Amino acid sequence: MTKAVIINGSNSKNSRVTAIHEKVENHFITQGIVVHSNYVHELPAADLLTANFASKEIQAENKWIEEADIIVVLTPIYKASYTGILKTYLDLLPQKALLGKTILPIAIGGSIGHLLALEYALKPVLSVLGATSITHSVYIVDKQIIRLDEGGFAIEEEAISRLEAELAQLKQVLIVN
């Protein structure tokens, strides 16, 4: 059975990142993929800040990574980079934790000007962690995710189309590997 982990590097569940997270999670569920969501901001802050490798919560999350076939790394872009909270968790992964995994980086940012943050900031870190199968990144401008008055979000069709195309590619990569 295929397993996936979504690492959510946002600092809140009440963000546009959540809309994309839920879209990815629902895609996996409909494909019969077992999915685990890691909301990094919900992990113990002291463990993240002090790099507590012995933390039971960190070890449990790392076990999910170890057993996963697919890792989705989801982050907002702040100050032209992925979030610091995401980096604190990535620092707690074992050196080759992503070896043999298929990785899909996704980011949401304020302008198209931050598109390359995935390529020049996040992907090198993922590579150092052993990732050799990194799919094309998906970058979504935050204005493509509309906060609804009644709660929740609506995602523009163009963004959905690009996201779904990369999610479909995951299946092809897994078949080849």
mmCIF file with all atom_site columns, C-alpha atoms in Angstrom:
data_model
loop_
_atom_site.group_PDB
_atom_site.id
_atom_site.type_symbol
_atom_site.label_atom_id
_atom_site.label_alt_id
_atom_site.label_comp_id
_atom_site.label_asym_id
_atom_site.label_entity_id
_atom_site.label_seq_id
_atom_site.pdbx_PDB_ins_code
_atom_site.Cartn_x
_atom_site.Cartn_y
_atom_site.Cartn_z
_atom_site.occupancy
_atom_site.B_iso_or_equiv
_atom_site.pdbx_formal_charge
_atom_site.auth_seq_id
_atom_site.auth_comp_id
_atom_site.auth_asym_id
_atom_site.auth_atom_id
_atom_site.pdbx_PDB_model_num
ATOM 1   C CA . MET A 1 1   ? 0.000   0.000  0.000   1.00 0.00 ? 1   MET A CA 1
ATOM 2   C CA . THR A 1 2   ? 1.327   3.441  -0.950  1.00 0.00 ? 2   THR A CA 1
ATOM 3   C CA . LYS A 1 3   ? 1.883   5.866  1.915   1.00 0.00 ? 3   LYS A CA 1
ATOM 4   C CA . ALA A 1 4   ? 2.248   9.635  1.797   1.00 0.00 ? 4   ALA A CA 1
ATOM 5   C CA . VAL A 1 5   ? 3.186   12.315 4.309   1.00 0.00 ? 5   VAL A CA 1
ATOM 6   C CA . ILE A 1 6   ? 2.296   15.964 3.914   1.00 0.00 ? 6   ILE A CA 1
ATOM 7   C CA . ILE A 1 7   ? 4.738   18.169 5.833   1.00 0.00 ? 7   ILE A CA 1
ATOM 8   C CA . ASN A 1 8   ? 2.943   21.464 6.351   1.00 0.00 ? 8   ASN A CA 1
ATOM 9   C CA . GLY A 1 9   ? 5.393   24.261 7.152   1.00 0.00 ? 9   GLY A CA 1
ATOM 10  C CA . SER A 1 10  ? 2.751   26.907 7.787   1.00 0.00 ? 10  SER A CA 1
ATOM 11  C CA . ASN A 1 11  ? 2.397   28.502 11.204  1.00 0.00 ? 11  ASN A CA 1
ATOM 12  C CA . SER A 1 12  ? -1.388  28.100 11.271  1.00 0.00 ? 12  SER A CA 1
ATOM 13  C CA . LYS A 1 13  ? -4.198  25.888 10.036  1.00 0.00 ? 13  LYS A CA 1
ATOM 14  C CA . ASN A 1 14  ? -6.145  29.059 9.238   1.00 0.00 ? 14  ASN A CA 1
ATOM 15  C CA . SER A 1 15  ? -4.095  29.936 6.158   1.00 0.00 ? 15  SER A CA 1
ATOM 16  C CA . ARG A 1 16  ? -4.278  29.555 2.404   1.00 0.00 ? 16  ARG A CA 1
ATOM 17  C CA . VAL A 1 17  ? -1.730  26.758 2.742   1.00 0.00 ? 17  VAL A CA 1
ATOM 18  C CA . THR A 1 18  ? -4.475  24.715 4.430   1.00 0.00 ? 18  THR A CA 1
ATOM 19  C CA . ALA A 1 19  ? -6.625  24.920 1.292   1.00 0.00 ? 19  ALA A CA 1
ATOM 20  C CA . ILE A 1 20  ? -3.843  23.330 -0.757  1.00 0.00 ? 20  ILE A CA 1
ATOM 21  C CA . HIS A 1 21  ? -3.062  20.836 2.015   1.00 0.00 ? 21  HIS A CA 1
ATOM 22  C CA . GLU A 1 22  ? -6.675  19.648 2.034   1.00 0.00 ? 22  GLU A CA 1
ATOM 23  C CA . LYS A 1 23  ? -6.738  19.411 -1.770  1.00 0.00 ? 23  LYS A CA 1
ATOM 24  C CA . VAL A 1 24  ? -3.610  17.203 -1.757  1.00 0.00 ? 24  VAL A CA 1
ATOM 25  C CA . GLU A 1 25  ? -4.865  15.120 1.152   1.00 0.00 ? 25  GLU A CA 1
ATOM 26  C CA . ASN A 1 26  ? -8.230  14.513 -0.548  1.00 0.00 ? 26  ASN A CA 1
ATOM 27  C CA . HIS A 1 27  ? -6.456  13.537 -3.774  1.00 0.00 ? 27  HIS A CA 1
ATOM 28  C CA . PHE A 1 28  ? -4.427  10.904 -1.939  1.00 0.00 ? 28  PHE A CA 1
ATOM 29  C CA . ILE A 1 29  ? -7.463  9.532  -0.133  1.00 0.00 ? 29  ILE A CA 1
ATOM 30  C CA . THR A 1 30  ? -9.400  9.137  -3.398  1.00 0.00 ? 30  THR A CA 1
ATOM 31  C CA . GLN A 1 31  ? -6.382  7.313  -4.870  1.00 0.00 ? 31  GLN A CA 1
ATOM 32  C CA . GLY A 1 32  ? -6.369  4.842  -1.967  1.00 0.00 ? 32  GLY A CA 1
ATOM 33  C CA . ILE A 1 33  ? -3.099  6.242  -0.610  1.00 0.00 ? 33  ILE A CA 1
ATOM 34  C CA . VAL A 1 34  ? -2.623  6.216  3.153   1.00 0.00 ? 34  VAL A CA 1
ATOM 35  C CA . VAL A 1 35  ? -1.885  9.824  4.105   1.00 0.00 ? 35  VAL A CA 1
ATOM 36  C CA . HIS A 1 36  ? -0.469  11.362 7.261   1.00 0.00 ? 36  HIS A CA 1
ATOM 37  C CA . SER A 1 37  ? -0.446  15.109 7.862   1.00 0.00 ? 37  SER A CA 1
ATOM 38  C CA . ASN A 1 38  ? 2.419   16.667 9.799   1.00 0.00 ? 38  ASN A CA 1
ATOM 39  C CA . TYR A 1 39  ? 1.476   20.191 10.857  1.00 0.00 ? 39  TYR A CA 1
ATOM 40  C CA . VAL A 1 40  ? 4.927   21.265 12.004  1.00 0.00 ? 40  VAL A CA 1
ATOM 41  C CA . HIS A 1 41  ? 3.588   24.150 14.103  1.00 0.00 ? 41  HIS A CA 1
ATOM 42  C CA . GLU A 1 42  ? 1.759   21.597 16.276  1.00 0.00 ? 42  GLU A CA 1
ATOM 43  C CA . LEU A 1 43  ? 4.983   19.815 17.247  1.00 0.00 ? 43  LEU A CA 1
ATOM 44  C CA . PRO A 1 44  ? 6.525   20.846 20.584  1.00 0.00 ? 44  PRO A CA 1
ATOM 45  C CA . ALA A 1 45  ? 8.254   24.198 20.002  1.00 0.00 ? 45  ALA A CA 1
ATOM 46  C CA . ALA A 1 46  ? 10.995  23.448 22.524  1.00 0.00 ? 46  ALA A CA 1
ATOM 47  C CA . ASP A 1 47  ? 11.848  20.220 20.677  1.00 0.00 ? 47  ASP A CA 1
ATOM 48  C CA . LEU A 1 48  ? 12.032  22.044 17.355  1.00 0.00 ? 48  LEU A CA 1
ATOM 49  C CA . LEU A 1 49  ? 14.096  24.950 18.684  1.00 0.00 ? 49  LEU A CA 1
ATOM 50  C CA . THR A 1 50  ? 16.545  22.817 20.646  1.00 0.00 ? 50  THR A CA 1
ATOM 51  C CA . ALA A 1 51  ? 16.849  20.103 17.971  1.00 0.00 ? 51  ALA A CA 1
ATOM 52  C CA . ASN A 1 52  ? 15.643  17.464 20.409  1.00 0.00 ? 52  ASN A CA 1
ATOM 53  C CA . PHE A 1 53  ? 16.190  14.285 18.397  1.00 0.00 ? 53  PHE A CA 1
ATOM 54  C CA . ALA A 1 54  ? 15.071  12.235 21.427  1.00 0.00 ? 54  ALA A CA 1
ATOM 55  C CA . SER A 1 55  ? 11.591  13.791 21.454  1.00 0.00 ? 55  SER A CA 1
ATOM 56  C CA . LYS A 1 56  ? 8.869   11.151 21.212  1.00 0.00 ? 56  LYS A CA 1
ATOM 57  C CA . GLU A 1 57  ? 6.755   13.452 19.010  1.00 0.00 ? 57  GLU A CA 1
ATOM 58  C CA . ILE A 1 58  ? 9.654   14.124 16.623  1.00 0.00 ? 58  ILE A CA 1
ATOM 59  C CA . GLN A 1 59  ? 10.540  10.429 16.483  1.00 0.00 ? 59  GLN A CA 1
ATOM 60  C CA . ALA A 1 60  ? 6.919   9.557  15.711  1.00 0.00 ? 60  ALA A CA 1
ATOM 61  C CA . GLU A 1 61  ? 6.821   12.048 12.821  1.00 0.00 ? 61  GLU A CA 1
ATOM 62  C CA . ASN A 1 62  ? 10.157  10.784 11.533  1.00 0.00 ? 62  ASN A CA 1
ATOM 63  C CA . LYS A 1 63  ? 8.788   7.224  11.582  1.00 0.00 ? 63  LYS A CA 1
ATOM 64  C CA . TRP A 1 64  ? 5.983   8.330  9.257   1.00 0.00 ? 64  TRP A CA 1
ATOM 65  C CA . ILE A 1 65  ? 8.625   9.783  6.911   1.00 0.00 ? 65  ILE A CA 1
ATOM 66  C CA . GLU A 1 66  ? 10.632  6.562  7.058   1.00 0.00 ? 66  GLU A CA 1
ATOM 67  C CA . GLU A 1 67  ? 7.622   4.475  6.014   1.00 0.00 ? 67  GLU A CA 1
ATOM 68  C CA . ALA A 1 68  ? 6.296   6.857  3.335   1.00 0.00 ? 68  ALA A CA 1
ATOM 69  C CA . ASP A 1 69  ? 6.659   6.500  -0.415  1.00 0.00 ? 69  ASP A CA 1
ATOM 70  C CA . ILE A 1 70  ? 5.615   10.096 -1.147  1.00 0.00 ? 70  ILE A CA 1
ATOM 71  C CA . ILE A 1 71  ? 6.540   13.236 0.762   1.00 0.00 ? 71  ILE A CA 1
ATOM 72  C CA . VAL A 1 72  ? 4.755   16.506 0.008   1.00 0.00 ? 72  VAL A CA 1
ATOM 73  C CA . VAL A 1 73  ? 6.556   19.518 1.425   1.00 0.00 ? 73  VAL A CA 1
ATOM 74  C CA . LEU A 1 74  ? 4.113   22.393 1.686   1.00 0.00 ? 74  LEU A CA 1
ATOM 75  C CA . THR A 1 75  ? 5.145   25.884 2.747   1.00 0.00 ? 75  THR A CA 1
ATOM 76  C CA . PRO A 1 76  ? 4.222   29.515 2.505   1.00 0.00 ? 76  PRO A CA 1
ATOM 77  C CA . ILE A 1 77  ? 6.989   31.755 1.212   1.00 0.00 ? 77  ILE A CA 1
ATOM 78  C CA . TYR A 1 78  ? 8.046   34.495 3.621   1.00 0.00 ? 78  TYR A CA 1
ATOM 79  C CA . LYS A 1 79  ? 10.901  36.901 2.890   1.00 0.00 ? 79  LYS A CA 1
ATOM 80  C CA . ALA A 1 80  ? 11.771  34.998 -0.321  1.00 0.00 ? 80  ALA A CA 1
ATOM 81  C CA . SER A 1 81  ? 12.221  31.640 1.444   1.00 0.00 ? 81  SER A CA 1
ATOM 82  C CA . TYR A 1 82  ? 10.363  28.725 2.924   1.00 0.00 ? 82  TYR A CA 1
ATOM 83  C CA . THR A 1 83  ? 9.421   29.082 6.581   1.00 0.00 ? 83  THR A CA 1
ATOM 84  C CA . GLY A 1 84  ? 11.789  28.805 9.500   1.00 0.00 ? 84  GLY A CA 1
ATOM 85  C CA . ILE A 1 85  ? 9.425   26.420 11.242  1.00 0.00 ? 85  ILE A CA 1
ATOM 86  C CA . LEU A 1 86  ? 9.744   24.043 8.296   1.00 0.00 ? 86  LEU A CA 1
ATOM 87  C CA . LYS A 1 87  ? 13.531  24.271 8.488   1.00 0.00 ? 87  LYS A CA 1
ATOM 88  C CA . THR A 1 88  ? 13.512  23.426 12.203  1.00 0.00 ? 88  THR A CA 1
ATOM 89  C CA . TYR A 1 89  ? 11.699  20.181 11.409  1.00 0.00 ? 89  TYR A CA 1
ATOM 90  C CA . LEU A 1 90  ? 13.832  19.327 8.366   1.00 0.00 ? 90  LEU A CA 1
ATOM 91  C CA . ASP A 1 91  ? 16.894  19.717 10.612  1.00 0.00 ? 91  ASP A CA 1
ATOM 92  C CA . LEU A 1 92  ? 15.505  16.926 12.803  1.00 0.00 ? 92  LEU A CA 1
ATOM 93  C CA . LEU A 1 93  ? 15.235  14.399 9.990   1.00 0.00 ? 93  LEU A CA 1
ATOM 94  C CA . PRO A 1 94  ? 17.959  11.761 9.748   1.00 0.00 ? 94  PRO A CA 1
ATOM 95  C CA . GLN A 1 95  ? 20.674  12.566 7.179   1.00 0.00 ? 95  GLN A CA 1
ATOM 96  C CA . LYS A 1 96  ? 19.235  10.409 4.354   1.00 0.00 ? 96  LYS A CA 1
ATOM 97  C CA . ALA A 1 97  ? 15.588  10.411 5.456   1.00 0.00 ? 97  ALA A CA 1
ATOM 98  C CA . LEU A 1 98  ? 14.309  11.239 1.966   1.00 0.00 ? 98  LEU A CA 1
ATOM 99  C CA . LEU A 1 99  ? 16.331  8.625  0.089   1.00 0.00 ? 99  LEU A CA 1
ATOM 100 C CA . GLY A 1 100 ? 14.033  6.533  -2.096  1.00 0.00 ? 100 GLY A CA 1
ATOM 101 C CA . LYS A 1 101 ? 11.058  8.846  -1.562  1.00 0.00 ? 101 LYS A CA 1
ATOM 102 C CA . THR A 1 102 ? 9.188   10.774 -4.237  1.00 0.00 ? 102 THR A CA 1
ATOM 103 C CA . ILE A 1 103 ? 9.082   14.425 -3.177  1.00 0.00 ? 103 ILE A CA 1
ATOM 104 C CA . LEU A 1 104 ? 6.583   17.077 -4.273  1.00 0.00 ? 104 LEU A CA 1
ATOM 105 C CA . PRO A 1 105 ? 7.467   20.624 -3.140  1.00 0.00 ? 105 PRO A CA 1
ATOM 106 C CA . ILE A 1 106 ? 4.548   23.079 -3.068  1.00 0.00 ? 106 ILE A CA 1
ATOM 107 C CA . ALA A 1 107 ? 4.664   26.722 -2.036  1.00 0.00 ? 107 ALA A CA 1
ATOM 108 C CA . ILE A 1 108 ? 2.222   29.585 -1.722  1.00 0.00 ? 108 ILE A CA 1
ATOM 109 C CA . GLY A 1 109 ? 3.620   33.097 -2.001  1.00 0.00 ? 109 GLY A CA 1
ATOM 110 C CA . GLY A 1 110 ? 2.561   36.703 -2.314  1.00 0.00 ? 110 GLY A CA 1
ATOM 111 C CA . SER A 1 111 ? 3.973   37.249 -5.789  1.00 0.00 ? 111 SER A CA 1
ATOM 112 C CA . ILE A 1 112 ? 5.412   35.360 -8.724  1.00 0.00 ? 112 ILE A CA 1
ATOM 113 C CA . GLY A 1 113 ? 8.739   36.998 -7.806  1.00 0.00 ? 113 GLY A CA 1
ATOM 114 C CA . HIS A 1 114 ? 9.288   34.331 -5.144  1.00 0.00 ? 114 HIS A CA 1
ATOM 115 C CA . LEU A 1 115 ? 8.801   31.387 -7.489  1.00 0.00 ? 115 LEU A CA 1
ATOM 116 C CA . LEU A 1 116 ? 12.477  30.436 -7.423  1.00 0.00 ? 116 LEU A CA 1
ATOM 117 C CA . ALA A 1 117 ? 12.537  30.086 -3.628  1.00 0.00 ? 117 ALA A CA 1
ATOM 118 C CA . LEU A 1 118 ? 11.585  26.457 -4.159  1.00 0.00 ? 118 LEU A CA 1
ATOM 119 C CA . GLU A 1 119 ? 14.369  25.830 -6.657  1.00 0.00 ? 119 GLU A CA 1
ATOM 120 C CA . TYR A 1 120 ? 17.182  27.693 -4.917  1.00 0.00 ? 120 TYR A CA 1
ATOM 121 C CA . ALA A 1 121 ? 16.277  27.390 -1.243  1.00 0.00 ? 121 ALA A CA 1
ATOM 122 C CA . LEU A 1 122 ? 14.109  24.312 -0.593  1.00 0.00 ? 122 LEU A CA 1
ATOM 123 C CA . LYS A 1 123 ? 15.216  21.766 -3.203  1.00 0.00 ? 123 LYS A CA 1
ATOM 124 C CA . PRO A 1 124 ? 18.907  21.864 -2.188  1.00 0.00 ? 124 PRO A CA 1
ATOM 125 C CA . VAL A 1 125 ? 17.962  21.038 1.418   1.00 0.00 ? 125 VAL A CA 1
ATOM 126 C CA . LEU A 1 126 ? 15.735  18.190 0.247   1.00 0.00 ? 126 LEU A CA 1
ATOM 127 C CA . SER A 1 127 ? 18.625  16.868 -1.854  1.00 0.00 ? 127 SER A CA 1
ATOM 128 C CA . VAL A 1 128 ? 20.982  16.937 1.118   1.00 0.00 ? 128 VAL A CA 1
ATOM 129 C CA . LEU A 1 129 ? 18.406  14.814 2.946   1.00 0.00 ? 129 LEU A CA 1
ATOM 130 C CA . GLY A 1 130 ? 18.765  12.166 0.252   1.00 0.00 ? 130 GLY A CA 1
ATOM 131 C CA . ALA A 1 131 ? 15.956  13.118 -2.119  1.00 0.00 ? 131 ALA A CA 1
ATOM 132 C CA . THR A 1 132 ? 16.750  11.973 -5.630  1.00 0.00 ? 132 THR A CA 1
ATOM 133 C CA . SER A 1 133 ? 13.214  11.925 -7.019  1.00 0.00 ? 133 SER A CA 1
ATOM 134 C CA . ILE A 1 134 ? 11.927  15.482 -6.681  1.00 0.00 ? 134 ILE A CA 1
ATOM 135 C CA . THR A 1 135 ? 9.013   16.272 -8.994  1.00 0.00 ? 135 THR A CA 1
ATOM 136 C CA . HIS A 1 136 ? 8.396   19.648 -10.558 1.00 0.00 ? 136 HIS A CA 1
ATOM 137 C CA . SER A 1 137 ? 7.514   22.189 -7.904  1.00 0.00 ? 137 SER A CA 1
ATOM 138 C CA . VAL A 1 138 ? 4.090   23.771 -7.706  1.00 0.00 ? 138 VAL A CA 1
ATOM 139 C CA . TYR A 1 139 ? 4.068   27.477 -6.866  1.00 0.00 ? 139 TYR A CA 1
ATOM 140 C CA . ILE A 1 140 ? 0.746   29.178 -6.254  1.00 0.00 ? 140 ILE A CA 1
ATOM 141 C CA . VAL A 1 141 ? 0.284   32.909 -5.820  1.00 0.00 ? 141 VAL A CA 1
ATOM 142 C CA . ASP A 1 142 ? -1.821  33.494 -2.723  1.00 0.00 ? 142 ASP A CA 1
ATOM 143 C CA . LYS A 1 143 ? -4.387  35.601 -4.599  1.00 0.00 ? 143 LYS A CA 1
ATOM 144 C CA . GLN A 1 144 ? -5.322  32.370 -6.438  1.00 0.00 ? 144 GLN A CA 1
ATOM 145 C CA . ILE A 1 145 ? -6.689  31.063 -3.135  1.00 0.00 ? 145 ILE A CA 1
ATOM 146 C CA . ILE A 1 146 ? -9.736  33.072 -2.090  1.00 0.00 ? 146 ILE A CA 1
ATOM 147 C CA . ARG A 1 147 ? -10.859 33.132 1.527   1.00 0.00 ? 147 ARG A CA 1
ATOM 148 C CA . LEU A 1 148 ? -14.643 32.669 1.593   1.00 0.00 ? 148 LEU A CA 1
ATOM 149 C CA . ASP A 1 149 ? -16.873 34.746 3.871   1.00 0.00 ? 149 ASP A CA 1
ATOM 150 C CA . GLU A 1 150 ? -18.554 31.610 5.234   1.00 0.00 ? 150 GLU A CA 1
ATOM 151 C CA . GLY A 1 151 ? -15.191 30.012 6.001   1.00 0.00 ? 151 GLY A CA 1
ATOM 152 C CA . GLY A 1 152 ? -12.943 27.841 3.933   1.00 0.00 ? 152 GLY A CA 1
ATOM 153 C CA . PHE A 1 153 ? -11.275 28.673 0.646   1.00 0.00 ? 153 PHE A CA 1
ATOM 154 C CA . ALA A 1 154 ? -11.829 28.558 -3.101  1.00 0.00 ? 154 ALA A CA 1
ATOM 155 C CA . ILE A 1 155 ? -8.876  27.806 -5.360  1.00 0.00 ? 155 ILE A CA 1
ATOM 156 C CA . GLU A 1 156 ? -8.679  29.238 -8.878  1.00 0.00 ? 156 GLU A CA 1
ATOM 157 C CA . GLU A 1 157 ? -8.989  26.624 -11.605 1.00 0.00 ? 157 GLU A CA 1
ATOM 158 C CA . GLU A 1 158 ? -5.568  27.400 -13.130 1.00 0.00 ? 158 GLU A CA 1
ATOM 159 C CA . ALA A 1 159 ? -3.842  26.640 -9.814  1.00 0.00 ? 159 ALA A CA 1
ATOM 160 C CA . ILE A 1 160 ? -5.894  23.477 -9.344  1.00 0.00 ? 160 ILE A CA 1
ATOM 161 C CA . SER A 1 161 ? -4.984  22.349 -12.836 1.00 0.00 ? 161 SER A CA 1
ATOM 162 C CA . ARG A 1 162 ? -1.234  22.737 -12.223 1.00 0.00 ? 162 ARG A CA 1
ATOM 163 C CA . LEU A 1 163 ? -1.483  21.039 -8.821  1.00 0.00 ? 163 LEU A CA 1
ATOM 164 C CA . GLU A 1 164 ? -3.498  18.116 -10.181 1.00 0.00 ? 164 GLU A CA 1
ATOM 165 C CA . ALA A 1 165 ? -1.041  17.665 -13.056 1.00 0.00 ? 165 ALA A CA 1
ATOM 166 C CA . GLU A 1 166 ? 1.832   17.193 -10.601 1.00 0.00 ? 166 GLU A CA 1
ATOM 167 C CA . LEU A 1 167 ? -0.230  14.920 -8.376  1.00 0.00 ? 167 LEU A CA 1
ATOM 168 C CA . ALA A 1 168 ? -0.969  12.778 -11.443 1.00 0.00 ? 168 ALA A CA 1
ATOM 169 C CA . GLN A 1 169 ? 2.773   12.671 -12.172 1.00 0.00 ? 169 GLN A CA 1
ATOM 170 C CA . LEU A 1 170 ? 3.372   11.171 -8.725  1.00 0.00 ? 170 LEU A CA 1
ATOM 171 C CA . LYS A 1 171 ? 1.500   8.063  -9.793  1.00 0.00 ? 171 LYS A CA 1
ATOM 172 C CA . GLN A 1 172 ? 3.686   7.740  -12.900 1.00 0.00 ? 172 GLN A CA 1
ATOM 173 C CA . VAL A 1 173 ? 6.891   8.181  -10.887 1.00 0.00 ? 173 VAL A CA 1
ATOM 174 C CA . LEU A 1 174 ? 5.803   5.495  -8.431  1.00 0.00 ? 174 LEU A CA 1
ATOM 175 C CA . ILE A 1 175 ? 5.000   3.058  -11.236 1.00 0.00 ? 175 ILE A CA 1
ATOM 176 C CA . VAL A 1 176 ? 8.469   3.563  -12.763 1.00 0.00 ? 176 VAL A CA 1
ATOM 177 C CA . ASN A 1 177 ? 10.224  3.212  -9.418  1.00 0.00 ? 177 ASN A CA 1
#
